[in-house]
């Protein structure tokens, strides 16, 4: 039989793990996509609607 | 020359522009993340410095994460339902991105509400789980989130997936009022509402403050993650379309040679 404090700690622990996991997953997904876009850009592949020169407004 | 009317139309359509959204996300995310962290620091401080309940003792502290997680599980689905309307009615290009990005976040909050509820139920009710109306309807919500995630992943054509999942999201929305009013319509082990009531909250300020701050912290966490996930989804779609375009160009060059 767990003490009441045990249940409270288990709840906060689970919450911390799940929230941390969610944040890390979103962060890692963003980094992965950013890397893919950079790789495409380095290979000279750009979106058709992308500006051709740096100064041109989008 | 641009007259006032066309300028107004231009401004409105800019809201639907993914590039504009990416710029906005870049500016908002640092502020949103900072505010979320700050709210969690204050919220968690209140969670552990306020008094326990005279009957429930320490376990009342589980409420400060269980209740916000449960609220967010329903709010996230409401955001998805509004996005689904945006997809079906206005064909807003960001609406499907929003619904798709929200589903895994909603699933996480729902699972958190179920797990913490179980951990609260064992010491207070003497059982981890009962199939009463509230618990069952939240479990159904969790399954719906998983179903929508699976559907989005299973369909190759994003346009078709957007339409089908928008219809499913709207059909599933019927579950949200069922969850909210389940504790009034049926005889449940779960207690009825004590904060979101027409006659005002029926909870002592000692518990209300940490609960409200944590609810705000969880809400800000949701908005931060949702914006970031939407940005990721826009990037993912750009990568896909650029790769397809590159493959098409390669094919055309091959034919010319």
PDB file of C-alpha atoms in Angstrom:
ATOM      1  CA  UNK A   1       0.000   0.000   0.000  1.00  0.00           C
ATOM      2  CA  UNK A   2       1.498   3.304  -1.161  1.00  0.00           C
ATOM      3  CA  UNK A   3       1.338   6.313   1.170  1.00  0.00           C
ATOM      4  CA  UNK A   4      -0.632   9.352   0.037  1.00  0.00           C
ATOM      5  CA  UNK A   5       2.632  11.160  -0.656  1.00  0.00           C
ATOM      6  CA  UNK A   6       3.591   8.254  -2.924  1.00  0.00           C
ATOM      7  CA  UNK A   7       0.465   8.779  -5.069  1.00  0.00           C
ATOM      8  CA  UNK A   8       1.143  12.526  -5.249  1.00  0.00           C
ATOM      9  CA  UNK A   9       4.780  11.958  -6.261  1.00  0.00           C
ATOM     10  CA  UNK A  10       3.775   9.346  -8.850  1.00  0.00           C
ATOM     11  CA  UNK A  11       1.267  11.820 -10.345  1.00  0.00           C
ATOM     12  CA  UNK A  12       3.741  14.708 -10.565  1.00  0.00           C
ATOM     13  CA  UNK A  13       6.457  12.359 -11.839  1.00  0.00           C
ATOM     14  CA  UNK A  14       4.233  11.032 -14.629  1.00  0.00           C
ATOM     15  CA  UNK A  15       3.164  14.571 -15.534  1.00  0.00           C
ATOM     16  CA  UNK A  16       6.789  15.778 -15.640  1.00  0.00           C
ATOM     17  CA  UNK A  17       7.866  12.830 -17.818  1.00  0.00           C
ATOM     18  CA  UNK A  18       4.975  13.172 -20.250  1.00  0.00           C
ATOM     19  CA  UNK A  19       5.263  16.952 -20.612  1.00  0.00           C
ATOM     20  CA  UNK A  20       9.057  16.715 -21.025  1.00  0.00           C
ATOM     21  CA  UNK A  21       8.585  13.978 -23.635  1.00  0.00           C
ATOM     22  CA  UNK A  22       6.036  16.068 -25.540  1.00  0.00           C
ATOM     23  CA  UNK A  23       8.290  19.162 -25.522  1.00  0.00           C
ATOM     24  CA  UNK A  24      11.318  17.136 -26.659  1.00  0.00           C
ATOM     25  CA  UNK A  25       9.328  15.459 -29.430  1.00  0.00           C
ATOM     26  CA  UNK A  26       8.041  18.787 -30.826  1.00  0.00           C
ATOM     27  CA  UNK A  27      11.535  20.293 -30.523  1.00  0.00           C
ATOM     28  CA  UNK A  28      13.238  17.337 -32.250  1.00  0.00           C
ATOM     29  CA  UNK A  29      10.597  17.319 -35.008  1.00  0.00           C
ATOM     30  CA  UNK A  30      11.269  21.021 -35.636  1.00  0.00           C
ATOM     31  CA  UNK A  31      15.025  20.488 -35.785  1.00  0.00           C
ATOM     32  CA  UNK A  32      14.644  17.581 -38.187  1.00  0.00           C
ATOM     33  CA  UNK A  33      12.424  19.555 -40.573  1.00  0.00           C
ATOM     34  CA  UNK A  34      14.722  22.593 -40.387  1.00  0.00           C
ATOM     35  CA  UNK A  35      17.662  20.335 -41.316  1.00  0.00           C
ATOM     36  CA  UNK A  36      15.744  18.861 -44.275  1.00  0.00           C
ATOM     37  CA  UNK A  37      14.845  22.330 -45.563  1.00  0.00           C
ATOM     38  CA  UNK A  38      18.471  23.418 -45.261  1.00  0.00           C
ATOM     39  CA  UNK A  39      19.651  20.305 -47.128  1.00  0.00           C
ATOM     40  CA  UNK A  40      17.186  21.044 -49.965  1.00  0.00           C
ATOM     41  CA  UNK A  41      18.271  24.678 -50.013  1.00  0.00           C
ATOM     42  CA  UNK A  42      21.949  23.648 -50.152  1.00  0.00           C
ATOM     43  CA  UNK A  43      21.125  21.364 -53.071  1.00  0.00           C
ATOM     44  CA  UNK A  44      19.744  24.416 -54.891  1.00  0.00           C
ATOM     45  CA  UNK A  45      16.106  23.341 -54.626  1.00  0.00           C
ATOM     46  CA  UNK A  46      13.864  26.274 -53.710  1.00  0.00           C
ATOM     47  CA  UNK A  47      10.141  26.813 -53.551  1.00  0.00           C
ATOM     48  CA  UNK A  48       8.668  28.308 -56.705  1.00  0.00           C
ATOM     49  CA  UNK A  49       7.124  31.113 -54.621  1.00  0.00           C
ATOM     50  CA  UNK A  50      10.376  31.788 -52.739  1.00  0.00           C
ATOM     51  CA  UNK A  51      12.088  35.120 -53.412  1.00  0.00           C
ATOM     52  CA  UNK A  52      14.885  34.884 -55.975  1.00  0.00           C
ATOM     53  CA  UNK A  53      16.996  37.576 -54.367  1.00  0.00           C
ATOM     54  CA  UNK A  54      17.501  38.255 -50.697  1.00  0.00           C
ATOM     55  CA  UNK A  55      16.105  41.801 -50.794  1.00  0.00           C
ATOM     56  CA  UNK A  56      12.875  40.990 -52.585  1.00  0.00           C
ATOM     57  CA  UNK A  57       9.738  41.043 -50.410  1.00  0.00           C
ATOM     58  CA  UNK A  58       7.744  37.815 -50.149  1.00  0.00           C
TER      59      UNK A  58
ATOM     60  CA  UNK B   1      -2.976  51.390 -57.635  1.00  0.00           C
ATOM     61  CA  UNK B   2      -4.404  49.583 -54.672  1.00  0.00           C
ATOM     62  CA  UNK B   3      -7.677  50.897 -53.287  1.00  0.00           C
ATOM     63  CA  UNK B   4      -8.866  50.505 -49.701  1.00  0.00           C
ATOM     64  CA  UNK B   5     -11.071  47.507 -50.429  1.00  0.00           C
ATOM     65  CA  UNK B   6      -8.418  45.418 -52.108  1.00  0.00           C
ATOM     66  CA  UNK B   7      -6.022  46.361 -49.320  1.00  0.00           C
ATOM     67  CA  UNK B   8      -8.535  45.033 -46.778  1.00  0.00           C
ATOM     68  CA  UNK B   9      -8.943  41.786 -48.730  1.00  0.00           C
ATOM     69  CA  UNK B  10      -5.161  41.483 -48.977  1.00  0.00           C
ATOM     70  CA  UNK B  11      -4.795  41.949 -45.213  1.00  0.00           C
ATOM     71  CA  UNK B  12      -7.413  39.255 -44.565  1.00  0.00           C
ATOM     72  CA  UNK B  13      -5.871  36.728 -46.923  1.00  0.00           C
ATOM     73  CA  UNK B  14      -2.478  37.407 -45.338  1.00  0.00           C
ATOM     74  CA  UNK B  15      -3.843  35.749 -42.182  1.00  0.00           C
ATOM     75  CA  UNK B  16      -4.155  32.544 -44.165  1.00  0.00           C
ATOM     76  CA  UNK B  17      -0.642  32.795 -45.513  1.00  0.00           C
ATOM     77  CA  UNK B  18       1.633  30.067 -44.068  1.00  0.00           C
ATOM     78  CA  UNK B  19       4.748  32.213 -44.624  1.00  0.00           C
ATOM     79  CA  UNK B  20       3.146  34.982 -42.579  1.00  0.00           C
ATOM     80  CA  UNK B  21       2.287  32.414 -39.895  1.00  0.00           C
ATOM     81  CA  UNK B  22       5.898  31.184 -39.751  1.00  0.00           C
ATOM     82  CA  UNK B  23       7.094  34.753 -39.172  1.00  0.00           C
ATOM     83  CA  UNK B  24       4.535  35.247 -36.415  1.00  0.00           C
ATOM     84  CA  UNK B  25       5.453  31.900 -34.792  1.00  0.00           C
ATOM     85  CA  UNK B  26       9.140  32.827 -34.790  1.00  0.00           C
ATOM     86  CA  UNK B  27       8.348  36.045 -32.928  1.00  0.00           C
ATOM     87  CA  UNK B  28       5.785  34.584 -30.482  1.00  0.00           C
ATOM     88  CA  UNK B  29       7.447  31.301 -29.460  1.00  0.00           C
ATOM     89  CA  UNK B  30      10.229  32.722 -27.216  1.00  0.00           C
ATOM     90  CA  UNK B  31       7.685  34.871 -25.314  1.00  0.00           C
ATOM     91  CA  UNK B  32       5.165  32.045 -25.016  1.00  0.00           C
ATOM     92  CA  UNK B  33       7.836  29.597 -23.799  1.00  0.00           C
ATOM     93  CA  UNK B  34       9.086  32.073 -21.206  1.00  0.00           C
ATOM     94  CA  UNK B  35       5.591  32.825 -19.930  1.00  0.00           C
ATOM     95  CA  UNK B  36       4.784  29.091 -19.729  1.00  0.00           C
ATOM     96  CA  UNK B  37       7.934  28.397 -17.686  1.00  0.00           C
ATOM     97  CA  UNK B  38       7.172  31.320 -15.361  1.00  0.00           C
ATOM     98  CA  UNK B  39       3.578  30.181 -14.805  1.00  0.00           C
ATOM     99  CA  UNK B  40       4.762  26.646 -14.018  1.00  0.00           C
ATOM    100  CA  UNK B  41       7.295  27.939 -11.473  1.00  0.00           C
ATOM    101  CA  UNK B  42       4.597  29.984  -9.678  1.00  0.00           C
ATOM    102  CA  UNK B  43       1.990  27.229 -10.084  1.00  0.00           C
ATOM    103  CA  UNK B  44       4.207  24.437  -8.739  1.00  0.00           C
ATOM    104  CA  UNK B  45       5.286  26.647  -5.829  1.00  0.00           C
ATOM    105  CA  UNK B  46       1.615  27.153  -4.915  1.00  0.00           C
ATOM    106  CA  UNK B  47       0.880  23.426  -5.440  1.00  0.00           C
ATOM    107  CA  UNK B  48       3.300  22.409  -2.696  1.00  0.00           C
ATOM    108  CA  UNK B  49       3.065  25.346  -0.282  1.00  0.00           C
ATOM    109  CA  UNK B  50      -0.725  25.524   0.137  1.00  0.00           C
ATOM    110  CA  UNK B  51      -2.475  23.334   2.713  1.00  0.00           C
ATOM    111  CA  UNK B  52      -3.689  19.800   2.165  1.00  0.00           C
ATOM    112  CA  UNK B  53      -7.379  18.974   2.464  1.00  0.00           C
ATOM    113  CA  UNK B  54      -8.789  18.004   5.900  1.00  0.00           C
ATOM    114  CA  UNK B  55     -10.331  14.861   4.388  1.00  0.00           C
ATOM    115  CA  UNK B  56      -8.160  14.078   1.359  1.00  0.00           C
ATOM    116  CA  UNK B  57      -4.855  15.132   2.911  1.00  0.00           C
ATOM    117  CA  UNK B  58      -1.920  15.344   0.544  1.00  0.00           C
ATOM    118  CA  UNK B  59      -3.746  13.717  -2.379  1.00  0.00           C
ATOM    119  CA  UNK B  60      -5.630  16.960  -3.069  1.00  0.00           C
ATOM    120  CA  UNK B  61      -2.389  18.120  -4.749  1.00  0.00           C
ATOM    121  CA  UNK B  62      -3.049  15.623  -7.563  1.00  0.00           C
ATOM    122  CA  UNK B  63      -6.018  17.841  -8.497  1.00  0.00           C
ATOM    123  CA  UNK B  64      -3.646  20.632  -9.588  1.00  0.00           C
ATOM    124  CA  UNK B  65      -2.422  18.564 -12.519  1.00  0.00           C
ATOM    125  CA  UNK B  66      -5.403  16.244 -13.041  1.00  0.00           C
ATOM    126  CA  UNK B  67      -8.015  18.981 -13.509  1.00  0.00           C
ATOM    127  CA  UNK B  68      -5.955  21.237 -15.856  1.00  0.00           C
ATOM    128  CA  UNK B  69      -4.976  18.189 -17.944  1.00  0.00           C
ATOM    129  CA  UNK B  70      -8.642  17.181 -18.207  1.00  0.00           C
ATOM    130  CA  UNK B  71      -9.710  20.726 -19.171  1.00  0.00           C
ATOM    131  CA  UNK B  72      -6.966  20.892 -21.788  1.00  0.00           C
ATOM    132  CA  UNK B  73      -7.958  17.513 -23.236  1.00  0.00           C
ATOM    133  CA  UNK B  74     -11.384  19.000 -24.005  1.00  0.00           C
ATOM    134  CA  UNK B  75     -10.106  22.423 -25.088  1.00  0.00           C
ATOM    135  CA  UNK B  76      -7.665  20.821 -27.511  1.00  0.00           C
ATOM    136  CA  UNK B  77     -10.511  18.866 -29.109  1.00  0.00           C
ATOM    137  CA  UNK B  78     -12.554  22.083 -29.322  1.00  0.00           C
ATOM    138  CA  UNK B  79      -9.642  23.778 -31.108  1.00  0.00           C
ATOM    139  CA  UNK B  80      -9.574  20.798 -33.502  1.00  0.00           C
ATOM    140  CA  UNK B  81     -13.324  21.077 -34.100  1.00  0.00           C
ATOM    141  CA  UNK B  82     -12.990  24.795 -34.929  1.00  0.00           C
ATOM    142  CA  UNK B  83     -10.099  23.932 -37.257  1.00  0.00           C
ATOM    143  CA  UNK B  84     -12.241  21.250 -38.891  1.00  0.00           C
ATOM    144  CA  UNK B  85     -14.890  23.922 -39.568  1.00  0.00           C
ATOM    145  CA  UNK B  86     -12.123  26.073 -41.037  1.00  0.00           C
ATOM    146  CA  UNK B  87     -11.168  23.240 -43.365  1.00  0.00           C
ATOM    147  CA  UNK B  88     -14.702  22.359 -44.485  1.00  0.00           C
ATOM    148  CA  UNK B  89     -16.345  25.796 -44.595  1.00  0.00           C
ATOM    149  CA  UNK B  90     -13.610  28.323 -45.345  1.00  0.00           C
ATOM    150  CA  UNK B  91     -10.922  26.020 -46.786  1.00  0.00           C
ATOM    151  CA  UNK B  92      -8.407  27.936 -44.730  1.00  0.00           C
ATOM    152  CA  UNK B  93      -4.949  26.554 -45.608  1.00  0.00           C
ATOM    153  CA  UNK B  94      -3.808  26.595 -41.988  1.00  0.00           C
ATOM    154  CA  UNK B  95      -6.937  24.926 -40.576  1.00  0.00           C
ATOM    155  CA  UNK B  96      -5.898  21.364 -41.400  1.00  0.00           C
ATOM    156  CA  UNK B  97      -2.341  22.104 -40.242  1.00  0.00           C
ATOM    157  CA  UNK B  98      -3.832  23.229 -36.912  1.00  0.00           C
ATOM    158  CA  UNK B  99      -6.066  20.157 -36.471  1.00  0.00           C
ATOM    159  CA  UNK B 100      -3.284  17.775 -37.381  1.00  0.00           C
ATOM    160  CA  UNK B 101      -0.735  19.434 -35.080  1.00  0.00           C
ATOM    161  CA  UNK B 102      -3.168  19.472 -32.132  1.00  0.00           C
ATOM    162  CA  UNK B 103      -4.068  15.748 -32.131  1.00  0.00           C
ATOM    163  CA  UNK B 104      -0.896  14.301 -30.493  1.00  0.00           C
ATOM    164  CA  UNK B 105      -0.862  17.113 -27.917  1.00  0.00           C
ATOM    165  CA  UNK B 106      -4.511  16.419 -27.051  1.00  0.00           C
ATOM    166  CA  UNK B 107      -3.828  12.693 -26.785  1.00  0.00           C
ATOM    167  CA  UNK B 108      -0.999  13.409 -24.319  1.00  0.00           C
ATOM    168  CA  UNK B 109      -3.139  15.646 -22.092  1.00  0.00           C
ATOM    169  CA  UNK B 110      -5.971  13.095 -22.126  1.00  0.00           C
ATOM    170  CA  UNK B 111      -3.638  10.266 -21.138  1.00  0.00           C
ATOM    171  CA  UNK B 112      -2.220  12.466 -18.367  1.00  0.00           C
ATOM    172  CA  UNK B 113      -5.759  13.159 -17.072  1.00  0.00           C
ATOM    173  CA  UNK B 114      -6.525   9.419 -17.110  1.00  0.00           C
ATOM    174  CA  UNK B 115      -3.293   8.382 -15.357  1.00  0.00           C
ATOM    175  CA  UNK B 116      -3.423  11.078 -12.657  1.00  0.00           C
ATOM    176  CA  UNK B 117      -7.138  10.361 -12.177  1.00  0.00           C
ATOM    177  CA  UNK B 118      -6.301   6.726 -11.615  1.00  0.00           C
ATOM    178  CA  UNK B 119      -3.543   7.630  -9.156  1.00  0.00           C
ATOM    179  CA  UNK B 120      -6.044   9.838  -7.308  1.00  0.00           C
ATOM    180  CA  UNK B 121      -8.841   7.273  -7.490  1.00  0.00           C
ATOM    181  CA  UNK B 122      -6.886   4.485  -5.816  1.00  0.00           C
ATOM    182  CA  UNK B 123      -6.331   6.228  -2.439  1.00  0.00           C
ATOM    183  CA  UNK B 124      -9.681   8.131  -2.464  1.00  0.00           C
ATOM    184  CA  UNK B 125     -12.159   5.699  -4.039  1.00  0.00           C
ATOM    185  CA  UNK B 126     -10.215   2.513  -3.358  1.00  0.00           C
ATOM    186  CA  UNK B 127     -10.016   1.625  -7.047  1.00  0.00           C
ATOM    187  CA  UNK B 128      -7.794   2.534  -9.999  1.00  0.00           C
ATOM    188  CA  UNK B 129     -10.664   2.523 -12.485  1.00  0.00           C
ATOM    189  CA  UNK B 130     -14.432   2.244 -12.787  1.00  0.00           C
ATOM    190  CA  UNK B 131     -16.458   2.229 -15.994  1.00  0.00           C
ATOM    191  CA  UNK B 132     -18.619   5.162 -14.960  1.00  0.00           C
ATOM    192  CA  UNK B 133     -19.865   7.771 -17.427  1.00  0.00           C
ATOM    193  CA  UNK B 134     -17.126  10.372 -16.852  1.00  0.00           C
ATOM    194  CA  UNK B 135     -14.173   7.985 -16.961  1.00  0.00           C
ATOM    195  CA  UNK B 136     -15.531   6.053 -19.916  1.00  0.00           C
ATOM    196  CA  UNK B 137     -16.300   9.161 -21.984  1.00  0.00           C
ATOM    197  CA  UNK B 138     -12.776  10.521 -21.385  1.00  0.00           C
ATOM    198  CA  UNK B 139     -11.351   7.135 -22.368  1.00  0.00           C
ATOM    199  CA  UNK B 140     -13.403   7.341 -25.590  1.00  0.00           C
ATOM    200  CA  UNK B 141     -11.917  10.820 -26.192  1.00  0.00           C
ATOM    201  CA  UNK B 142      -8.425   9.312 -25.865  1.00  0.00           C
ATOM    202  CA  UNK B 143      -9.298   6.599 -28.397  1.00  0.00           C
ATOM    203  CA  UNK B 144     -10.659   9.249 -30.781  1.00  0.00           C
ATOM    204  CA  UNK B 145      -7.388  11.170 -30.614  1.00  0.00           C
ATOM    205  CA  UNK B 146      -5.467   7.976 -31.408  1.00  0.00           C
ATOM    206  CA  UNK B 147      -7.849   7.176 -34.276  1.00  0.00           C
ATOM    207  CA  UNK B 148      -7.391  10.638 -35.806  1.00  0.00           C
ATOM    208  CA  UNK B 149      -3.587  10.412 -35.535  1.00  0.00           C
ATOM    209  CA  UNK B 150      -3.659   6.977 -37.206  1.00  0.00           C
ATOM    210  CA  UNK B 151      -5.979   8.224 -39.966  1.00  0.00           C
ATOM    211  CA  UNK B 152      -3.727  11.193 -40.744  1.00  0.00           C
ATOM    212  CA  UNK B 153      -0.704   8.918 -40.956  1.00  0.00           C
ATOM    213  CA  UNK B 154      -2.445   6.285 -43.056  1.00  0.00           C
ATOM    214  CA  UNK B 155      -3.593   8.584 -45.865  1.00  0.00           C
ATOM    215  CA  UNK B 156      -1.091   9.700 -48.485  1.00  0.00           C
ATOM    216  CA  UNK B 157      -3.120  12.485 -50.073  1.00  0.00           C
ATOM    217  CA  UNK B 158      -3.111  15.406 -47.582  1.00  0.00           C
ATOM    218  CA  UNK B 159      -6.120  17.066 -49.232  1.00  0.00           C
ATOM    219  CA  UNK B 160      -8.277  13.967 -48.867  1.00  0.00           C
ATOM    220  CA  UNK B 161      -6.980  13.259 -45.349  1.00  0.00           C
ATOM    221  CA  UNK B 162      -7.870  16.836 -44.352  1.00  0.00           C
ATOM    222  CA  UNK B 163     -11.485  16.464 -45.459  1.00  0.00           C
ATOM    223  CA  UNK B 164     -12.054  13.003 -43.969  1.00  0.00           C
ATOM    224  CA  UNK B 165     -10.476  13.856 -40.620  1.00  0.00           C
ATOM    225  CA  UNK B 166     -12.360  17.183 -40.461  1.00  0.00           C
ATOM    226  CA  UNK B 167     -15.671  15.310 -40.809  1.00  0.00           C
ATOM    227  CA  UNK B 168     -14.614  12.726 -38.207  1.00  0.00           C
ATOM    228  CA  UNK B 169     -13.493  15.465 -35.783  1.00  0.00           C
ATOM    229  CA  UNK B 170     -16.884  17.203 -36.075  1.00  0.00           C
ATOM    230  CA  UNK B 171     -18.801  13.940 -35.582  1.00  0.00           C
ATOM    231  CA  UNK B 172     -16.650  13.161 -32.526  1.00  0.00           C
ATOM    232  CA  UNK B 173     -17.303  16.595 -31.043  1.00  0.00           C
ATOM    233  CA  UNK B 174     -20.597  15.246 -29.678  1.00  0.00           C
ATOM    234  CA  UNK B 175     -18.457  13.554 -27.001  1.00  0.00           C
ATOM    235  CA  UNK B 176     -17.311  16.888 -25.494  1.00  0.00           C
ATOM    236  CA  UNK B 177     -20.683  17.938 -23.962  1.00  0.00           C
ATOM    237  CA  UNK B 178     -21.165  14.299 -22.944  1.00  0.00           C
ATOM    238  CA  UNK B 179     -17.888  14.442 -20.973  1.00  0.00           C
ATOM    239  CA  UNK B 180     -18.754  17.804 -19.433  1.00  0.00           C
ATOM    240  CA  UNK B 181     -22.293  16.881 -18.344  1.00  0.00           C
ATOM    241  CA  UNK B 182     -21.749  13.147 -17.716  1.00  0.00           C
ATOM    242  CA  UNK B 183     -21.410  13.847 -13.993  1.00  0.00           C
ATOM    243  CA  UNK B 184     -24.849  15.492 -13.958  1.00  0.00           C
ATOM    244  CA  UNK B 185     -26.728  13.220 -16.357  1.00  0.00           C
ATOM    245  CA  UNK B 186     -25.627   9.949 -14.831  1.00  0.00           C
ATOM    246  CA  UNK B 187     -24.897   8.653 -11.370  1.00  0.00           C
ATOM    247  CA  UNK B 188     -21.114   8.588 -11.362  1.00  0.00           C
ATOM    248  CA  UNK B 189     -18.384   7.866  -8.845  1.00  0.00           C
ATOM    249  CA  UNK B 190     -16.652  10.958 -10.220  1.00  0.00           C
ATOM    250  CA  UNK B 191     -17.685  14.150  -8.436  1.00  0.00           C
ATOM    251  CA  UNK B 192     -19.703  16.869 -10.248  1.00  0.00           C
ATOM    252  CA  UNK B 193     -18.142  20.185 -11.379  1.00  0.00           C
ATOM    253  CA  UNK B 194     -16.916  22.478  -8.617  1.00  0.00           C
ATOM    254  CA  UNK B 195     -15.172  25.275 -10.598  1.00  0.00           C
ATOM    255  CA  UNK B 196     -16.971  25.690 -13.947  1.00  0.00           C
ATOM    256  CA  UNK B 197     -20.433  26.228 -12.460  1.00  0.00           C
ATOM    257  CA  UNK B 198     -23.140  28.730 -13.296  1.00  0.00           C
ATOM    258  CA  UNK B 199     -23.346  29.756  -9.621  1.00  0.00           C
ATOM    259  CA  UNK B 200     -19.565  30.285  -9.353  1.00  0.00           C
ATOM    260  CA  UNK B 201     -16.762  28.091  -7.995  1.00  0.00           C
ATOM    261  CA  UNK B 202     -17.574  25.999  -4.902  1.00  0.00           C
ATOM    262  CA  UNK B 203     -13.995  25.431  -3.893  1.00  0.00           C
ATOM    263  CA  UNK B 204     -11.931  27.023  -1.132  1.00  0.00           C
ATOM    264  CA  UNK B 205      -9.531  29.793  -2.323  1.00  0.00           C
ATOM    265  CA  UNK B 206      -6.682  27.768  -0.746  1.00  0.00           C
ATOM    266  CA  UNK B 207      -7.221  25.194  -3.530  1.00  0.00           C
ATOM    267  CA  UNK B 208      -8.617  27.516  -6.202  1.00  0.00           C
ATOM    268  CA  UNK B 209      -5.460  29.629  -6.615  1.00  0.00           C
ATOM    269  CA  UNK B 210      -2.949  26.860  -7.350  1.00  0.00           C
ATOM    270  CA  UNK B 211      -5.573  25.238  -9.588  1.00  0.00           C
ATOM    271  CA  UNK B 212      -6.139  28.401 -11.641  1.00  0.00           C
ATOM    272  CA  UNK B 213      -2.430  29.192 -12.010  1.00  0.00           C
ATOM    273  CA  UNK B 214      -1.706  25.597 -13.070  1.00  0.00           C
ATOM    274  CA  UNK B 215      -4.646  25.710 -15.512  1.00  0.00           C
ATOM    275  CA  UNK B 216      -3.171  28.880 -17.017  1.00  0.00           C
ATOM    276  CA  UNK B 217       0.299  27.273 -17.167  1.00  0.00           C
ATOM    277  CA  UNK B 218      -1.085  24.171 -18.931  1.00  0.00           C
ATOM    278  CA  UNK B 219      -3.056  26.379 -21.361  1.00  0.00           C
ATOM    279  CA  UNK B 220       0.062  28.389 -22.242  1.00  0.00           C
ATOM    280  CA  UNK B 221       1.983  25.117 -22.636  1.00  0.00           C
ATOM    281  CA  UNK B 222      -0.701  23.947 -25.054  1.00  0.00           C
ATOM    282  CA  UNK B 223      -0.607  27.155 -27.140  1.00  0.00           C
ATOM    283  CA  UNK B 224       3.208  27.149 -27.244  1.00  0.00           C
ATOM    284  CA  UNK B 225       3.379  23.505 -28.325  1.00  0.00           C
ATOM    285  CA  UNK B 226       0.518  23.919 -30.785  1.00  0.00           C
ATOM    286  CA  UNK B 227       2.171  26.878 -32.542  1.00  0.00           C
ATOM    287  CA  UNK B 228       5.504  25.017 -32.645  1.00  0.00           C
ATOM    288  CA  UNK B 229       3.851  21.838 -33.949  1.00  0.00           C
ATOM    289  CA  UNK B 230       1.958  23.831 -36.616  1.00  0.00           C
ATOM    290  CA  UNK B 231       5.233  25.402 -37.714  1.00  0.00           C
ATOM    291  CA  UNK B 232       6.786  21.907 -37.928  1.00  0.00           C
ATOM    292  CA  UNK B 233       3.822  20.669 -39.984  1.00  0.00           C
ATOM    293  CA  UNK B 234       4.159  23.577 -42.456  1.00  0.00           C
ATOM    294  CA  UNK B 235       7.862  22.793 -42.809  1.00  0.00           C
ATOM    295  CA  UNK B 236       7.071  19.080 -43.311  1.00  0.00           C
ATOM    296  CA  UNK B 237       4.634  19.911 -46.132  1.00  0.00           C
ATOM    297  CA  UNK B 238       7.156  22.249 -47.758  1.00  0.00           C
ATOM    298  CA  UNK B 239       9.835  19.547 -47.682  1.00  0.00           C
ATOM    299  CA  UNK B 240       7.410  17.067 -49.287  1.00  0.00           C
ATOM    300  CA  UNK B 241       6.332  19.450 -52.050  1.00  0.00           C
ATOM    301  CA  UNK B 242       9.898  20.597 -52.759  1.00  0.00           C
ATOM    302  CA  UNK B 243      11.091  16.992 -53.020  1.00  0.00           C
ATOM    303  CA  UNK B 244       8.229  16.200 -55.388  1.00  0.00           C
ATOM    304  CA  UNK B 245       9.041  19.276 -57.458  1.00  0.00           C
ATOM    305  CA  UNK B 246      12.732  18.308 -57.564  1.00  0.00           C
ATOM    306  CA  UNK B 247      11.849  14.784 -58.703  1.00  0.00           C
ATOM    307  CA  UNK B 248       9.559  16.198 -61.410  1.00  0.00           C
ATOM    308  CA  UNK B 249      12.295  18.553 -62.650  1.00  0.00           C
ATOM    309  CA  UNK B 250      14.725  15.645 -62.751  1.00  0.00           C
ATOM    310  CA  UNK B 251      12.217  13.619 -64.782  1.00  0.00           C
ATOM    311  CA  UNK B 252      11.795  16.451 -67.298  1.00  0.00           C
ATOM    312  CA  UNK B 253      15.551  16.845 -67.678  1.00  0.00           C
ATOM    313  CA  UNK B 254      15.813  13.094 -68.235  1.00  0.00           C
ATOM    314  CA  UNK B 255      13.272  13.262 -71.067  1.00  0.00           C
ATOM    315  CA  UNK B 256      15.065  16.190 -72.718  1.00  0.00           C
ATOM    316  CA  UNK B 257      18.429  14.385 -72.676  1.00  0.00           C
TER     317      UNK B 257
END
